[in-house]
Amino acid sequence: MASAAPVLDHVGTKPRLVFFHSSVSGACRRAEGFLAQVLQRRRNHETFQLYRVAEEERPDLVDRFGVTVMPTLVVVEGKLVLAKLERPRGCREIESFLAPWLH
């Protein structure tokens, strides 16, 4: 599980993609599958540092990022949140959201 330091303070070349989810939610499991398909289809496995944050395990990160619904995808560069997508419902929506970073 991701800790606060790598998500917030890591300075590198890759943006971080943080997947906030609930381990008991079917919608979250579906969204995770959609995300995997998008990254595989476009061969973008290395585009992001991917962090999975379960709300049950890291409520502090959920609060820090202002996440109010699960699932939520957040793109972070440096210490800045660049984009947030709540309740992604399919591959096209996720691909469109991540388009600025995908190859």
Short mmCIF file of N, CA and C in Angstrom, two decimals:
data_model
loop_
_atom_site.label_atom_id
_atom_site.label_comp_id
_atom_site.label_asym_id
_atom_site.label_seq_id
_atom_site.Cartn_x
_atom_site.Cartn_y
_atom_site.Cartn_z
N MET A 1 0.84 -1.17 0.00
CA MET A 1 0.00 0.00 0.00
C MET A 1 0.88 1.24 0.00
N ALA A 2 0.45 2.25 -0.67
CA ALA A 2 1.24 3.48 -0.79
C ALA A 2 1.26 4.24 0.52
N SER A 3 2.39 4.83 0.81
CA SER A 3 2.48 5.68 1.99
C SER A 3 2.39 7.13 1.56
N ALA A 4 2.20 8.01 2.51
CA ALA A 4 2.02 9.42 2.19
C ALA A 4 3.27 10.01 1.55
N ALA A 5 4.43 9.62 2.00
CA ALA A 5 5.67 10.22 1.49
C ALA A 5 5.86 9.99 -0.01
N PRO A 6 5.78 8.73 -0.52
CA PRO A 6 6.01 8.56 -1.95
C PRO A 6 4.96 9.28 -2.80
N VAL A 7 3.73 9.29 -2.38
CA VAL A 7 2.68 9.90 -3.18
C VAL A 7 2.85 11.41 -3.23
N LEU A 8 3.22 12.02 -2.12
CA LEU A 8 3.25 13.48 -2.06
C LEU A 8 4.62 14.08 -2.31
N ASP A 9 5.67 13.40 -1.91
CA ASP A 9 6.98 14.04 -1.91
C ASP A 9 7.96 13.48 -2.94
N HIS A 10 7.60 12.45 -3.65
CA HIS A 10 8.50 11.88 -4.65
C HIS A 10 8.65 12.85 -5.80
N VAL A 11 9.88 13.21 -6.10
CA VAL A 11 10.14 14.09 -7.23
C VAL A 11 10.84 13.26 -8.29
N GLY A 12 10.18 13.03 -9.40
CA GLY A 12 10.76 12.24 -10.46
C GLY A 12 10.16 12.67 -11.79
N THR A 13 10.47 11.89 -12.80
CA THR A 13 10.01 12.25 -14.12
C THR A 13 8.62 11.73 -14.43
N LYS A 14 8.21 10.67 -13.77
CA LYS A 14 6.90 10.08 -14.05
C LYS A 14 5.83 10.72 -13.16
N PRO A 15 4.67 11.00 -13.74
CA PRO A 15 3.55 11.41 -12.89
C PRO A 15 3.06 10.19 -12.12
N ARG A 16 2.43 10.43 -11.00
CA ARG A 16 1.82 9.36 -10.22
C ARG A 16 0.34 9.29 -10.54
N LEU A 17 -0.14 8.08 -10.71
CA LEU A 17 -1.56 7.82 -10.89
C LEU A 17 -2.01 7.10 -9.63
N VAL A 18 -2.88 7.75 -8.89
CA VAL A 18 -3.36 7.19 -7.62
C VAL A 18 -4.78 6.71 -7.84
N PHE A 19 -5.01 5.42 -7.58
CA PHE A 19 -6.32 4.81 -7.71
C PHE A 19 -6.90 4.63 -6.31
N PHE A 20 -7.83 5.48 -5.94
CA PHE A 20 -8.51 5.38 -4.66
C PHE A 20 -9.70 4.44 -4.84
N HIS A 21 -9.80 3.45 -3.95
CA HIS A 21 -10.85 2.44 -4.09
C HIS A 21 -11.28 1.90 -2.74
N SER A 22 -12.35 1.15 -2.79
CA SER A 22 -12.81 0.40 -1.63
C SER A 22 -12.69 -1.07 -1.98
N SER A 23 -12.14 -1.84 -1.07
CA SER A 23 -11.92 -3.27 -1.35
C SER A 23 -13.23 -4.06 -1.38
N VAL A 24 -14.34 -3.46 -0.98
CA VAL A 24 -15.62 -4.18 -0.97
C VAL A 24 -16.57 -3.70 -2.06
N SER A 25 -16.09 -2.87 -2.97
CA SER A 25 -16.95 -2.28 -3.99
C SER A 25 -16.77 -2.95 -5.34
N GLY A 26 -17.87 -3.42 -5.90
CA GLY A 26 -17.84 -3.99 -7.24
C GLY A 26 -17.48 -2.94 -8.28
N ALA A 27 -17.97 -1.73 -8.12
CA ALA A 27 -17.66 -0.64 -9.05
C ALA A 27 -16.15 -0.36 -9.05
N CYS A 28 -15.53 -0.46 -7.91
CA CYS A 28 -14.08 -0.23 -7.82
C CYS A 28 -13.31 -1.34 -8.53
N ARG A 29 -13.75 -2.57 -8.37
CA ARG A 29 -13.09 -3.68 -9.04
C ARG A 29 -13.22 -3.54 -10.56
N ARG A 30 -14.41 -3.13 -11.02
CA ARG A 30 -14.60 -2.93 -12.46
C ARG A 30 -13.70 -1.80 -12.97
N ALA A 31 -13.64 -0.70 -12.24
CA ALA A 31 -12.81 0.43 -12.65
C ALA A 31 -11.34 0.03 -12.72
N GLU A 32 -10.90 -0.78 -11.79
CA GLU A 32 -9.51 -1.24 -11.80
C GLU A 32 -9.23 -2.07 -13.05
N GLY A 33 -10.19 -2.90 -13.44
CA GLY A 33 -10.06 -3.68 -14.67
C GLY A 33 -10.02 -2.80 -15.90
N PHE A 34 -10.88 -1.77 -15.93
CA PHE A 34 -10.87 -0.83 -17.05
C PHE A 34 -9.52 -0.12 -17.15
N LEU A 35 -9.00 0.31 -16.00
CA LEU A 35 -7.70 1.00 -15.97
C LEU A 35 -6.60 0.09 -16.51
N ALA A 36 -6.60 -1.15 -16.09
CA ALA A 36 -5.59 -2.11 -16.56
C ALA A 36 -5.68 -2.28 -18.08
N GLN A 37 -6.90 -2.36 -18.60
CA GLN A 37 -7.07 -2.49 -20.05
C GLN A 37 -6.52 -1.29 -20.79
N VAL A 38 -6.79 -0.09 -20.29
CA VAL A 38 -6.31 1.13 -20.94
C VAL A 38 -4.78 1.15 -20.97
N LEU A 39 -4.17 0.86 -19.85
CA LEU A 39 -2.71 0.89 -19.78
C LEU A 39 -2.09 -0.21 -20.63
N GLN A 40 -2.70 -1.38 -20.70
CA GLN A 40 -2.18 -2.47 -21.51
C GLN A 40 -2.36 -2.19 -23.00
N ARG A 41 -3.53 -1.73 -23.36
CA ARG A 41 -3.85 -1.51 -24.77
C ARG A 41 -2.89 -0.50 -25.38
N ARG A 42 -2.60 0.53 -24.67
CA ARG A 42 -1.74 1.58 -25.21
C ARG A 42 -0.27 1.35 -24.83
N ARG A 43 0.02 0.25 -24.17
CA ARG A 43 1.38 -0.08 -23.72
C ARG A 43 1.98 1.04 -22.89
N ASN A 44 1.18 1.50 -21.96
CA ASN A 44 1.59 2.61 -21.11
C ASN A 44 1.86 2.17 -19.67
N HIS A 45 2.28 0.93 -19.49
CA HIS A 45 2.57 0.45 -18.14
C HIS A 45 3.59 1.31 -17.42
N GLU A 46 4.53 1.86 -18.17
CA GLU A 46 5.62 2.62 -17.56
C GLU A 46 5.37 4.13 -17.54
N THR A 47 4.23 4.57 -18.03
CA THR A 47 3.93 6.00 -18.09
C THR A 47 3.76 6.61 -16.70
N PHE A 48 3.13 5.87 -15.81
CA PHE A 48 2.83 6.35 -14.47
C PHE A 48 3.47 5.46 -13.41
N GLN A 49 3.68 6.03 -12.25
CA GLN A 49 3.89 5.22 -11.06
C GLN A 49 2.49 5.04 -10.51
N LEU A 50 2.02 3.82 -10.46
CA LEU A 50 0.65 3.53 -10.05
C LEU A 50 0.59 3.17 -8.57
N TYR A 51 -0.28 3.86 -7.86
CA TYR A 51 -0.52 3.59 -6.45
C TYR A 51 -1.98 3.22 -6.28
N ARG A 52 -2.22 2.15 -5.53
CA ARG A 52 -3.59 1.75 -5.19
C ARG A 52 -3.79 2.06 -3.71
N VAL A 53 -4.80 2.87 -3.42
CA VAL A 53 -5.05 3.29 -2.04
C VAL A 53 -6.45 2.84 -1.64
N ALA A 54 -6.53 1.89 -0.72
CA ALA A 54 -7.82 1.42 -0.21
C ALA A 54 -8.29 2.37 0.89
N GLU A 55 -9.52 2.85 0.75
CA GLU A 55 -10.03 3.81 1.73
C GLU A 55 -10.06 3.22 3.13
N GLU A 56 -10.22 1.91 3.25
CA GLU A 56 -10.27 1.27 4.56
C GLU A 56 -8.90 1.28 5.23
N GLU A 57 -7.84 1.25 4.43
CA GLU A 57 -6.49 1.17 4.97
C GLU A 57 -5.82 2.53 5.12
N ARG A 58 -6.17 3.50 4.28
CA ARG A 58 -5.51 4.81 4.30
C ARG A 58 -6.52 5.96 4.24
N PRO A 59 -7.39 6.06 5.23
CA PRO A 59 -8.36 7.17 5.23
C PRO A 59 -7.67 8.53 5.28
N ASP A 60 -6.44 8.59 5.80
CA ASP A 60 -5.70 9.85 5.84
C ASP A 60 -5.40 10.36 4.44
N LEU A 61 -5.04 9.45 3.52
CA LEU A 61 -4.78 9.87 2.14
C LEU A 61 -6.07 10.25 1.41
N VAL A 62 -7.13 9.53 1.70
CA VAL A 62 -8.44 9.87 1.12
C VAL A 62 -8.80 11.30 1.50
N ASP A 63 -8.64 11.64 2.77
CA ASP A 63 -8.93 13.00 3.24
C ASP A 63 -7.96 14.02 2.65
N ARG A 64 -6.69 13.70 2.63
CA ARG A 64 -5.67 14.64 2.14
C ARG A 64 -5.91 15.03 0.68
N PHE A 65 -6.37 14.06 -0.12
CA PHE A 65 -6.63 14.32 -1.53
C PHE A 65 -8.05 14.80 -1.80
N GLY A 66 -8.86 14.91 -0.77
CA GLY A 66 -10.23 15.40 -0.94
C GLY A 66 -11.12 14.45 -1.74
N VAL A 67 -10.85 13.16 -1.64
CA VAL A 67 -11.63 12.17 -2.36
C VAL A 67 -12.91 11.90 -1.58
N THR A 68 -14.05 12.03 -2.25
CA THR A 68 -15.33 11.85 -1.58
C THR A 68 -16.13 10.66 -2.11
N VAL A 69 -15.74 10.14 -3.28
CA VAL A 69 -16.43 8.98 -3.85
C VAL A 69 -15.40 7.96 -4.31
N MET A 70 -15.80 6.71 -4.29
CA MET A 70 -14.94 5.63 -4.76
C MET A 70 -15.60 4.99 -5.97
N PRO A 71 -14.85 4.64 -6.96
CA PRO A 71 -13.43 4.85 -7.15
C PRO A 71 -13.13 6.25 -7.68
N THR A 72 -11.89 6.69 -7.47
CA THR A 72 -11.41 7.97 -8.00
C THR A 72 -9.97 7.79 -8.47
N LEU A 73 -9.69 8.34 -9.63
CA LEU A 73 -8.32 8.37 -10.16
C LEU A 73 -7.78 9.78 -10.02
N VAL A 74 -6.54 9.90 -9.56
CA VAL A 74 -5.91 11.21 -9.39
C VAL A 74 -4.52 11.14 -10.02
N VAL A 75 -4.21 12.14 -10.85
CA VAL A 75 -2.88 12.26 -11.44
C VAL A 75 -2.13 13.34 -10.67
N VAL A 76 -0.93 12.99 -10.18
CA VAL A 76 -0.12 13.89 -9.37
C VAL A 76 1.26 14.03 -10.01
N GLU A 77 1.72 15.27 -10.15
CA GLU A 77 3.10 15.53 -10.56
C GLU A 77 3.71 16.46 -9.53
N GLY A 78 4.89 16.07 -9.03
CA GLY A 78 5.47 16.83 -7.94
C GLY A 78 4.52 16.78 -6.75
N LYS A 79 4.11 17.94 -6.29
CA LYS A 79 3.14 18.01 -5.20
C LYS A 79 1.79 18.53 -5.68
N LEU A 80 1.60 18.58 -7.01
CA LEU A 80 0.38 19.13 -7.57
C LEU A 80 -0.55 18.04 -8.08
N VAL A 81 -1.82 18.16 -7.73
CA VAL A 81 -2.85 17.31 -8.32
C VAL A 81 -3.21 17.94 -9.66
N LEU A 82 -2.94 17.23 -10.75
CA LEU A 82 -3.20 17.76 -12.08
C LEU A 82 -4.58 17.41 -12.61
N ALA A 83 -5.12 16.27 -12.17
CA ALA A 83 -6.42 15.85 -12.69
C ALA A 83 -7.05 14.84 -11.73
N LYS A 84 -8.38 14.84 -11.74
CA LYS A 84 -9.12 13.91 -10.87
C LYS A 84 -10.34 13.42 -11.64
N LEU A 85 -10.58 12.12 -11.61
CA LEU A 85 -11.74 11.51 -12.26
C LEU A 85 -12.47 10.66 -11.24
N GLU A 86 -13.71 11.04 -10.94
CA GLU A 86 -14.52 10.29 -9.99
C GLU A 86 -15.42 9.31 -10.75
N ARG A 87 -15.56 8.13 -10.17
CA ARG A 87 -16.43 7.08 -10.70
C ARG A 87 -16.24 6.80 -12.18
N PRO A 88 -15.03 6.45 -12.61
CA PRO A 88 -14.85 6.11 -14.02
C PRO A 88 -15.72 4.92 -14.39
N ARG A 89 -16.39 5.02 -15.54
CA ARG A 89 -17.38 4.01 -15.90
C ARG A 89 -16.99 3.16 -17.10
N GLY A 90 -15.80 3.34 -17.62
CA GLY A 90 -15.40 2.52 -18.75
C GLY A 90 -14.04 2.91 -19.28
N CYS A 91 -13.55 2.08 -20.20
CA CYS A 91 -12.22 2.31 -20.78
C CYS A 91 -12.14 3.64 -21.50
N ARG A 92 -13.16 3.98 -22.27
CA ARG A 92 -13.11 5.23 -23.04
C ARG A 92 -13.00 6.44 -22.13
N GLU A 93 -13.75 6.44 -21.05
CA GLU A 93 -13.70 7.57 -20.12
C GLU A 93 -12.32 7.69 -19.47
N ILE A 94 -11.74 6.58 -19.08
CA ILE A 94 -10.41 6.59 -18.47
C ILE A 94 -9.36 6.98 -19.50
N GLU A 95 -9.47 6.45 -20.71
CA GLU A 95 -8.50 6.78 -21.75
C GLU A 95 -8.56 8.27 -22.09
N SER A 96 -9.73 8.82 -22.16
CA SER A 96 -9.88 10.25 -22.42
C SER A 96 -9.28 11.08 -21.30
N PHE A 97 -9.52 10.67 -20.06
CA PHE A 97 -8.98 11.36 -18.89
C PHE A 97 -7.45 11.34 -18.88
N LEU A 98 -6.87 10.21 -19.24
CA LEU A 98 -5.41 10.05 -19.20
C LEU A 98 -4.72 10.45 -20.51
N ALA A 99 -5.47 10.84 -21.52
CA ALA A 99 -4.92 11.14 -22.84
C ALA A 99 -3.71 12.08 -22.84
N PRO A 100 -3.68 13.11 -22.02
CA PRO A 100 -2.51 14.01 -22.04
C PRO A 100 -1.19 13.32 -21.69
N TRP A 101 -1.25 12.18 -21.01
CA TRP A 101 -0.04 11.47 -20.58
C TRP A 101 0.22 10.20 -21.37
N LEU A 102 -0.76 9.70 -22.11
CA LEU A 102 -0.60 8.43 -22.81
C LEU A 102 0.15 8.64 -24.11
N HIS A 103 0.84 7.60 -24.54
CA HIS A 103 1.62 7.63 -25.78
C HIS A 103 0.74 7.24 -26.96
#
